[in-house]
Coordinates of C-alpha atoms and ligand atoms in Angstrom, one line a residue:
X1087 CA -19.2 -41.9 3.2
X1088 CA -15.5 -42.2 3.3
X1089 CA -13.6 -39.0 3.9
X1090 CA -11.5 -38.1 0.9
X1091 CA -7.8 -37.4 1.4
X1092 CA -7.4 -33.8 2.6
X1093 CA -4.4 -31.6 3.0
X1094 CA -3.4 -30.7 6.5
X1095 CA -1.1 -28.1 8.1
X1096 CA 2.4 -29.6 8.5
X1097 CA 2.5 -28.4 12.1
X1098 CA 0.5 -26.5 14.6
X1099 CA 2.8 -23.6 14.1
X1100 CA 1.9 -23.5 10.4
X1101 CA -1.7 -23.4 11.4
X1102 CA -1.2 -20.6 14.0
X1103 CA 0.9 -18.5 11.6
X1104 CA -1.6 -18.9 8.8
X1105 CA -4.7 -18.3 11.0
X1106 CA -3.0 -15.3 12.6
X1107 CA -2.1 -14.2 9.0
X1108 CA -5.8 -14.2 8.2
X1109 CA -6.7 -12.3 11.3
X1110 CA -4.0 -9.7 11.1
X1111 CA -4.7 -7.4 8.2
X1112 CA -5.9 -4.0 7.1
X1113 CA -8.5 -4.5 9.9
X1114 CA -5.7 -4.2 12.6
X1115 CA -3.4 -1.8 11.0
X1116 CA -5.6 0.5 9.0
X1117 CA -9.1 0.1 10.4
X1118 CA -8.4 -0.4 14.2
X1119 CA -6.5 2.8 14.8
X1120 CA -9.0 4.9 12.8
X1121 CA -12.0 3.4 14.6
X1122 CA -10.2 4.0 17.9
X1123 CA -9.8 7.6 16.9
X1124 CA -13.4 7.9 15.9
X1125 CA -14.7 6.3 19.1
X1126 CA -12.8 8.2 21.8
X1127 CA -9.5 6.3 22.2
X1128 CA -9.0 4.5 25.5
X1129 CA -12.6 3.7 26.2
X1130 CA -12.9 2.0 22.8
X1131 CA -9.8 0.0 23.4
X1132 CA -11.1 -1.2 26.8
X1133 CA -14.4 -2.3 25.3
X1134 CA -12.8 -3.9 22.3
X1135 CA -10.6 -6.1 24.5
X1136 CA -13.6 -7.2 26.6
X1137 CA -15.5 -8.1 23.4
X1138 CA -12.6 -10.0 21.9
X1139 CA -12.4 -12.3 24.9
X1140 CA -16.0 -12.6 25.9
X1141 CA -17.6 -12.8 22.4
X1142 CA -14.8 -13.3 19.8
X1143 CA -13.1 -16.1 21.6
X1144 CA -16.2 -18.4 21.9
X1145 CA -17.1 -17.9 18.2
X1146 CA -13.5 -18.6 17.2
X1147 CA -13.6 -21.9 19.1
X1148 CA -16.9 -22.9 17.5
X1149 CA -15.6 -22.1 14.0
X1150 CA -12.4 -24.0 14.5
X1151 CA -14.2 -27.0 16.0
X1152 CA -16.8 -27.2 13.3
X1153 CA -14.1 -27.1 10.7
X1154 CA -11.8 -29.6 12.2
X1155 CA -14.6 -32.0 13.2
X1156 CA -15.9 -32.2 9.6
X1157 CA -12.7 -31.4 7.7
X1158 CA -14.8 -29.1 5.5
X1159 CA -15.2 -25.4 4.8
X1160 CA -18.5 -23.7 5.9
X1161 CA -20.9 -25.2 3.4
X1162 CA -19.6 -28.8 3.7
X1163 CA -19.3 -28.5 7.5
X1164 CA -22.9 -27.5 8.0
X1165 CA -24.0 -30.2 5.5
X1166 CA -22.0 -32.8 7.4
X1167 CA -23.2 -31.8 10.9
X1168 CA -26.8 -31.3 9.9
X1169 CA -27.5 -33.3 6.7
X1170 CA -30.4 -32.1 4.6
X1171 CA -31.3 -29.3 7.0
X1172 CA -32.0 -25.7 6.0
X1173 CA -28.9 -24.6 8.0
X1174 CA -26.8 -25.0 4.9
X1175 CA -27.7 -21.5 3.8
X1176 CA -25.3 -20.4 6.6
X1177 CA -22.5 -21.9 4.5
X1178 CA -23.6 -20.1 1.4
X1179 CA -23.8 -16.9 3.3
X1180 CA -20.2 -17.4 4.3
X1181 CA -19.1 -18.0 0.7
X1182 CA -20.9 -14.9 -0.6
X1183 CA -19.6 -12.8 2.3
X1184 CA -16.0 -13.9 1.7
X1185 CA -16.2 -12.9 -2.0
X1186 CA -17.9 -9.6 -1.2
X1187 CA -15.4 -8.6 1.5
X1188 CA -12.5 -9.6 -0.7
X1189 CA -13.9 -7.5 -3.6
X1190 CA -13.5 -4.2 -1.7
X1191 CA -10.7 -5.3 0.6
X1192 CA -8.7 -5.9 -2.5
X1193 CA -9.2 -2.3 -3.5
X1194 CA -7.7 -0.9 -0.2
X1195 CA -5.0 -3.6 -0.4
X1196 CA -4.2 -2.3 -3.8
X1197 CA -3.6 1.1 -2.3
X1198 CA -1.0 -0.3 0.0
X1199 CA 1.0 -1.6 -3.0
X1200 CA 0.8 1.8 -4.7
X1201 CA 1.9 3.6 -1.6
X1202 CA 4.7 1.2 -1.1
X1203 CA 6.0 1.9 -4.6
X1204 CA 5.3 5.6 -4.2
X1205 CA 7.3 5.7 -0.9
X1206 CA 10.2 3.8 -2.6
X1207 CA 10.5 5.9 -5.8
X1208 CA 9.0 9.3 -5.0
X1209 CA 8.5 9.7 -1.3
X1210 CA 5.8 12.1 -0.1
X1211 CA 5.5 15.8 -0.1
X1212 CA 4.5 17.7 3.1
X1213 CA 1.0 19.2 2.9
X1214 CA 0.3 17.4 -0.4
X1215 CA -0.7 14.0 0.8
X1216 CA -4.4 14.6 0.8
X1217 CA -4.3 15.9 -2.8
X1218 CA -2.2 12.9 -3.7
X1219 CA -4.7 10.5 -2.2
X1220 CA -7.6 12.1 -3.9
X1221 CA -5.9 12.2 -7.3
X1222 CA -4.8 8.6 -6.9
X1223 CA -8.2 7.2 -5.8
X1224 CA -10.0 9.0 -8.6
X1225 CA -7.9 7.5 -11.3
X1226 CA -10.3 4.7 -12.3
X1227 CA -8.0 2.7 -14.5
X1228 CA -5.2 2.7 -11.9
X1229 CA -7.7 1.6 -9.2
X1230 CA -8.9 -1.3 -11.4
X1231 CA -5.4 -2.3 -12.3
X1232 CA -4.3 -2.3 -8.6
X1233 CA -7.3 -4.4 -7.7
X1234 CA -6.4 -6.8 -10.5
X1235 CA -2.8 -7.0 -9.3
X1236 CA -3.7 -7.7 -5.7
X1237 CA -6.4 -10.2 -6.5
X1238 CA -3.9 -11.8 -9.0
X1239 CA -1.2 -12.1 -6.3
X1240 CA -3.8 -13.6 -3.9
X1241 CA -5.0 -16.1 -6.5
X1242 CA -1.6 -17.3 -7.3
X1243 CA -0.8 -18.0 -3.6
X1244 CA -4.0 -20.0 -3.1
X1245 CA -3.4 -21.6 -6.5
X1246 CA -0.4 -23.5 -5.2
X1247 CA -2.3 -25.1 -2.4
X1248 CA -2.6 -24.9 1.3
X1249 CA 0.9 -26.3 2.2
X1250 CA 2.9 -25.0 -0.8
X1251 CA 1.3 -21.5 -0.8
X1252 CA -0.3 -20.3 2.4
X1253 CA 1.8 -22.1 4.9
X1254 CA 5.1 -21.2 3.3
X1255 CA 4.3 -17.6 2.8
X1256 CA 2.9 -17.2 6.3
X1257 CA 5.9 -18.8 7.9
X1258 CA 8.1 -16.2 6.4
X1259 CA 5.8 -13.2 6.4
X1260 CA 4.3 -13.2 9.8
X1261 CA 7.6 -13.1 11.8
X1262 CA 8.8 -10.4 9.4
X1263 CA 5.7 -8.4 10.1
X1264 CA 6.3 -8.6 13.9
X1265 CA 9.9 -7.5 13.5
X1266 CA 8.9 -4.6 11.3
X1267 CA 6.2 -3.5 13.8
X1268 CA 8.5 -3.7 16.8
X1269 CA 11.1 -1.6 15.0
X1270 CA 8.4 1.0 14.1
X1271 CA 7.1 1.1 17.7
X1272 CA 10.6 1.7 19.1
X1273 CA 11.1 4.5 16.5
X1274 CA 7.7 6.1 17.2
X1275 CA 8.2 6.1 20.9
X1276 CA 11.1 8.5 20.5
X1277 CA 8.9 11.1 18.8
X1278 CA 8.3 14.3 20.7
X1279 CA 4.6 13.9 21.2
X1280 CA 4.6 10.2 21.8
X1281 CA 3.3 10.4 25.4
X1282 CA 0.4 12.6 24.5
X1283 CA -0.6 10.1 21.8
X1284 CA -0.3 7.2 24.2
X1285 CA -2.4 8.9 26.8
X1286 CA -5.2 9.4 24.3
X1287 CA -4.8 5.8 23.3
X1288 CA -5.0 4.2 26.7
X1289 CA -6.9 6.6 29.0
X1290 CA -10.6 5.7 29.0
X1291 CA -12.9 8.8 28.9
X1292 CA -16.2 7.2 29.8
X1293 CA -18.2 10.3 29.2
X1294 CA -17.5 9.8 25.5
X1295 CA -18.8 6.3 25.5
X1296 CA -22.1 5.6 23.6
X1297 CA -24.0 2.9 21.8
X1298 CA -21.8 3.4 18.7
X1299 CA -18.7 2.6 20.7
X1300 CA -20.3 -0.8 21.4
X1301 CA -21.4 -1.4 17.8
X1302 CA -18.1 -0.5 16.3
X1303 CA -16.2 -2.6 18.9
X1304 CA -18.3 -5.6 18.1
X1305 CA -18.0 -5.2 14.4
X1306 CA -14.3 -4.6 14.6
X1307 CA -13.7 -7.7 16.7
X1308 CA -15.4 -10.1 14.3
X1309 CA -13.8 -8.4 11.3
X1310 CA -10.3 -8.4 12.9
X1311 CA -10.5 -12.0 14.1
X1312 CA -11.8 -13.1 10.6
X1313 CA -15.0 -14.5 12.2
X1314 CA -18.5 -14.9 10.9
X1315 CA -17.7 -16.0 7.4
X1316 CA -16.1 -19.4 7.7
X1317 CA -12.4 -18.3 7.3
X1318 CA -11.5 -19.8 10.6
X1319 CA -13.7 -22.8 9.9
X1320 CA -11.8 -23.4 6.7
X1321 CA -8.5 -23.0 8.4
X1322 CA -9.6 -25.3 11.2
X1323 CA -10.5 -27.9 8.7
X1324 CA -6.9 -28.3 7.8
X1325 CA -5.8 -28.7 11.4
X1326 CA -4.8 -32.2 12.5
X1327 CA -7.0 -34.1 15.0
X1328 CA -3.9 -34.6 17.2
X1329 CA -3.3 -30.9 17.6
X1330 CA -4.5 -28.8 20.6
X1331 CA -7.3 -26.6 19.2
X1332 CA -7.9 -24.8 22.5
X1333 CA -4.3 -23.6 22.7
X1334 CA -3.9 -22.8 19.0
X1335 CA -7.1 -20.7 18.9
X1336 CA -6.0 -18.8 22.0
X1337 CA -2.6 -18.0 20.5
X1338 CA -4.3 -16.7 17.3
X1339 CA -6.5 -14.4 19.3
X1340 CA -3.6 -13.0 21.4
X1341 CA -1.6 -12.5 18.3
X1342 CA -4.3 -10.6 16.4
X1343 CA -5.1 -8.5 19.4
X1344 CA -1.5 -7.8 20.1
X1345 CA -0.9 -6.6 16.5
X1346 CA -3.9 -4.3 16.6
X1347 CA -2.7 -2.8 19.9
X1348 CA 0.8 -2.5 18.4
X1349 CA -0.6 -0.7 15.3
X1350 CA -2.0 1.9 17.7
X1351 CA 1.3 2.1 19.5
X1352 CA 2.8 3.2 16.1
X1353 CA 0.0 5.5 14.9
X1354 CA -0.9 7.4 18.1
X1355 CA 2.6 8.5 19.1
X1356 CA 3.0 9.7 15.5
X1357 CA -0.3 11.6 15.7
X1358 CA 0.5 12.8 19.2
X1359 CA -3.0 13.0 20.5
X1360 CA -6.5 12.6 19.3
X1361 CA -6.6 12.4 15.5
X1362 CA -8.2 15.5 13.8
X1363 CA -9.6 13.4 10.9
X1364 CA -10.3 9.9 12.0
X1365 CA -11.6 8.7 8.6
X1366 CA -10.8 5.8 6.3
X1367 CA -8.1 8.0 4.8
X1368 CA -6.2 8.2 8.1
X1369 CA -3.3 5.9 7.2
X1370 CA -3.0 7.1 3.7
X1371 CA -3.3 10.9 4.2
X1372 CA -2.3 11.8 7.8
X1373 CA 0.4 9.2 8.3
X1374 CA 2.1 9.9 5.0
X1375 CA 2.0 13.6 5.8
X1376 CA 3.6 13.0 9.2
X1377 CA 6.2 10.8 7.6
X1378 CA 7.3 13.8 5.6
X1379 CA 7.9 15.8 8.8
X1380 CA 9.9 13.3 10.8
X1381 CA 13.6 12.4 10.3
X1382 CA 13.9 9.1 8.4
X1383 CA 10.3 9.4 7.3
X1384 CA 10.8 8.0 3.8
X1385 CA 12.3 4.8 5.1
X1386 CA 9.6 4.6 7.8
X1387 CA 7.0 5.0 5.1
X1388 CA 8.5 2.2 3.1
X1389 CA 8.5 -0.1 6.1
X1390 CA 5.0 0.9 7.0
X1391 CA 3.5 0.2 3.6
X1392 CA 5.5 -3.0 3.1
X1393 CA 4.0 -4.2 6.4
X1394 CA 0.5 -3.2 5.4
X1395 CA 0.6 -5.0 2.1
X1396 CA 2.0 -8.1 3.7
X1397 CA -0.7 -8.1 6.3
X1398 CA -3.4 -7.5 3.7
X1399 CA -2.1 -10.4 1.6
X1400 CA -2.3 -13.0 4.3
X1401 CA -5.9 -11.9 4.9
X1402 CA -7.0 -11.8 1.3
X1403 CA -5.5 -15.3 1.0
X1404 CA -8.0 -16.6 3.6
X1405 CA -10.9 -14.7 2.1
X1406 CA -10.3 -16.4 -1.3
X1407 CA -9.6 -19.8 0.4
X1408 CA -13.2 -20.0 1.8
X1409 CA -14.9 -19.7 -1.6
X1410 CA -12.2 -21.8 -3.4
X1411 CA -12.4 -24.7 -0.9
X1412 CA -16.2 -24.6 -1.3
X1413 CA -15.8 -25.3 -5.1
X1414 CA -13.1 -27.9 -4.4
X1415 CA -14.9 -29.8 -1.7
X1416 CA -18.5 -29.5 -2.8
X1417 CA -18.2 -29.4 -6.6
X1418 CA -15.1 -31.5 -7.0
X1419 CA -13.5 -28.8 -9.1
X1420 CA -9.7 -28.7 -9.3
X1421 CA -7.9 -26.3 -7.0
X1422 CA -6.4 -24.4 -9.9
X1423 CA -9.7 -24.0 -11.7
X1424 CA -11.5 -23.1 -8.5
X1425 CA -9.1 -20.4 -7.4
X1426 CA -8.8 -18.8 -10.9
X1427 CA -12.5 -18.6 -11.3
X1428 CA -13.2 -17.2 -7.8
X1429 CA -10.4 -14.7 -8.3
X1430 CA -11.9 -13.5 -11.5
X1431 CA -15.4 -13.2 -10.2
X1432 CA -14.1 -11.3 -7.2
X1433 CA -12.2 -8.9 -9.4
X1434 CA -15.4 -8.2 -11.4
X1435 CA -17.4 -7.7 -8.2
X1436 CA -14.7 -5.3 -7.0
X1437 CA -14.7 -3.0 -10.0
X1438 CA -17.6 -0.8 -8.7
X1439 CA -15.7 -0.4 -5.3
X1440 CA -12.5 0.5 -7.2
X1441 CA -14.5 3.2 -9.1
X1442 CA -16.2 4.5 -5.9
X1443 CA -13.4 6.7 -4.5
X1444 CA -13.8 9.6 -6.8
X1445 CA -13.4 7.9 -10.2
X1446 CA -17.1 7.9 -11.0
X1447 CA -19.7 10.0 -9.2
X1448 CA -22.3 7.2 -9.5
X1449 CA -20.4 4.7 -7.4
X1450 CA -18.8 7.4 -5.2
X1451 CA -22.1 8.8 -4.1
X1452 CA -23.9 5.4 -4.3
X1453 CA -26.3 5.7 -1.4
X1454 CA -27.7 8.9 0.1
X1455 CA -28.4 8.9 3.9
X1456 CA -29.6 12.2 5.2
X1457 CA -27.2 14.7 3.7
X1458 CA -24.4 12.2 3.5
X1459 CA -23.3 10.1 0.6
X1460 CA -22.0 6.6 1.1
X1461 CA -19.7 5.2 -1.6
X1462 CA -20.1 1.7 -3.1
X1463 CA -17.1 0.6 -1.1
X1464 CA -18.5 1.9 2.2
X1465 CA -21.9 0.4 1.5
X1466 CA -20.4 -3.0 0.8
X1467 CA -18.2 -2.7 3.9
X1468 CA -21.3 -1.9 5.9
X1469 CA -23.4 -4.7 4.5
X1470 CA -20.8 -7.4 4.4
X1471 CA -18.0 -6.3 6.8
X1472 CA -20.5 -5.5 9.5
X1473 CA -24.0 -6.9 9.2
X1474 CA -23.1 -10.1 7.4
X1475 CA -20.2 -11.0 9.8
X1476 CA -22.3 -10.4 12.9
X1477 CA -25.2 -12.3 11.3
X1478 CA -22.9 -15.2 10.3
X1479 CA -21.5 -15.4 13.9
X1480 CA -25.0 -15.3 15.4
X1481 CA -26.3 -18.0 13.0
X1482 CA -23.3 -20.2 13.8
X1483 CA -23.9 -19.9 17.5
X1484 CA -27.7 -20.7 17.0
X1485 CA -26.7 -23.6 14.8
X1486 CA -24.5 -25.0 17.6
X1487 CA -27.1 -24.4 20.3
X1488 CA -30.0 -26.0 18.4
X1489 CA -28.5 -28.4 16.0
X1490 CA -25.0 -29.5 16.5
X1491 CA -25.3 -29.0 20.3
X1492 CA -22.7 -27.4 22.6
X1493 CA -21.9 -30.8 24.1
X1494 CA -20.5 -32.0 20.7
X1495 CA -18.7 -28.8 20.0
X1496 CA -17.1 -29.1 23.4
X1497 CA -15.7 -32.5 22.7
X1498 CA -13.9 -31.2 19.6
X1499 CA -12.7 -28.0 21.3
X1500 CA -11.2 -29.8 24.2
X1501 CA -9.8 -32.8 22.3
X1502 CA -6.3 -33.7 23.6
X1503 CA -6.8 -31.2 26.4
X1504 CA -9.3 -32.9 28.6
X1505 CA -7.5 -31.6 31.7
X1506 CA -8.8 -28.1 30.7
X1507 CA -12.5 -29.2 30.5
X1508 CA -13.3 -27.1 33.5
X1509 CA -13.0 -24.1 31.2
X1510 CA -16.2 -25.3 29.5
X1511 CA -18.1 -24.0 32.5
X1512 CA -17.0 -20.5 31.4
X1513 CA -17.4 -21.2 27.7
X1514 CA -20.9 -22.6 27.9
X1515 CA -22.8 -19.5 29.2
X1516 CA -20.8 -17.3 26.8
X1517 CA -22.0 -19.5 23.8
X1518 CA -25.5 -20.0 25.1
X1519 CA -26.3 -16.5 26.3
X1520 CA -23.7 -13.8 26.1
X1521 CA -22.9 -14.1 22.4
X1522 CA -26.4 -14.5 20.9
X1523 CA -27.8 -11.8 23.2
X1524 CA -25.1 -9.3 22.5
X1525 CA -25.2 -9.8 18.7
X1526 CA -29.0 -9.6 18.7
X1527 CA -29.0 -6.4 20.6
X1528 CA -26.4 -4.8 18.3
X1529 CA -28.0 -6.1 15.1
X1530 CA -31.4 -4.9 16.3
X1531 CA -30.0 -1.5 17.1
X1532 CA -28.4 -1.2 13.7
X1533 CA -31.5 -2.3 11.9
X1534 CA -33.8 0.0 13.8
X1535 CA -31.7 3.1 13.9
X1536 CA -29.1 2.8 11.1
X1537 CA -26.6 4.2 13.6
X1538 CA -23.4 2.7 12.2
X1539 CA -23.9 4.6 9.0
X1540 CA -23.6 7.9 10.8
Ligands
LIG2694 N1 -9.3 -10.2 9.7 C1 -8.9 -9.5 8.5 C2 -8.3 -8.1 8.9 O1 -8.3 -7.8 10.0 C3 -10.0 -9.3 7.5 C4 -10.8 -10.6 7.3 C5 -12.2 -10.6 7.7 C6 -10.2 -11.7 6.8 C7 -12.9 -11.7 7.5 C8 -11.0 -12.9 6.6 C9 -12.3 -12.9 7.0 O2 -7.9 -7.4 8.0

């Protein structure tokens, strides 16, 4: 079978910026700080870093290698590496997970746009931000419209193709994001309680460490690095054979981790200690309230929400790209038709999530666990943003061990960098033992205790 002409990143920098754009998103700036706050600050950060480098890094390399080797997204890559085998369900799982994550991620991403405009035109009122958030999220029509707008923007970027769309936008947006964050960090460091916030953020308190810390750290690492659903495989498939995958992947991981840590460097000095309410509303309620109390707060809020929407967009682009490239590669559908139809399906799937933050009580109290209710959005995040990603990463590693073979993956990972082959002695035990064992333990724990839902 002759390989059809396939688009490629113009440069390794284009790849790095786009892949980092996928990785850096609401996961880093909205989710990471609030999960740090929920799991005891410094000890979570320490564990998170360990997991990123011991478990996230090997999975990142396997995804990039499988993508570049086959020049295909997840479905095509598995089919090419193991023709006719049952492993192809792994590819389908990736496509479904991508659409599912995008459907609710688009809702939260829509919030960032609303808050951006709100901070520009109205600003925020002290003591009123919680009421504002609740009023806003229970407006069903507004929620659906914002979802539509965000998915629409995402679709139009992917519509114009890998080079024209994603690469161009990432080249401009990612450095802008870095500059914005650095500016905010400098500003936040001057706040009166900054040092108390930093102490909470960096000082491990091991007594507060429990199994949940581990589970959240693992889930957060895959989510943040965009692993376990073929996003990195798809981006790797556009990477030239002549480029150095080992270096590029490492840079992406450093970039993503740095941005997450930087997000904490903004948020914890603002909070000035352990957050009182480390819930999903942290950014939207607590931070906006604090922005009303500090000098220059309105400008800071504008920067903050601009940054958050930019980060969300470069992530939603990659979520859509996985499903779209599946239709393009496997069903020979034109890029335009593929992106518009996946965008539309995602929008429809996202409607219940949009209505689950107060707009309808059915979707808001979708599942009952003990005396707690889980919204449709939270349930979807649990099923796809946690379980499905961990499962996807586990299955990929098992696929490499039993079918593709580590030996073959190794050749692709170290291509053009044979001088670094000695690193494979570290990588191999991680792929063969550490990653599958850790994910099996965590998934087993979640399945048998339902702990992450608490
Ligand atoms: N990594 C993205 C974030 O941190 C989310 C994402 C997950 C994107 C999975 C693609 C795939 O926000």
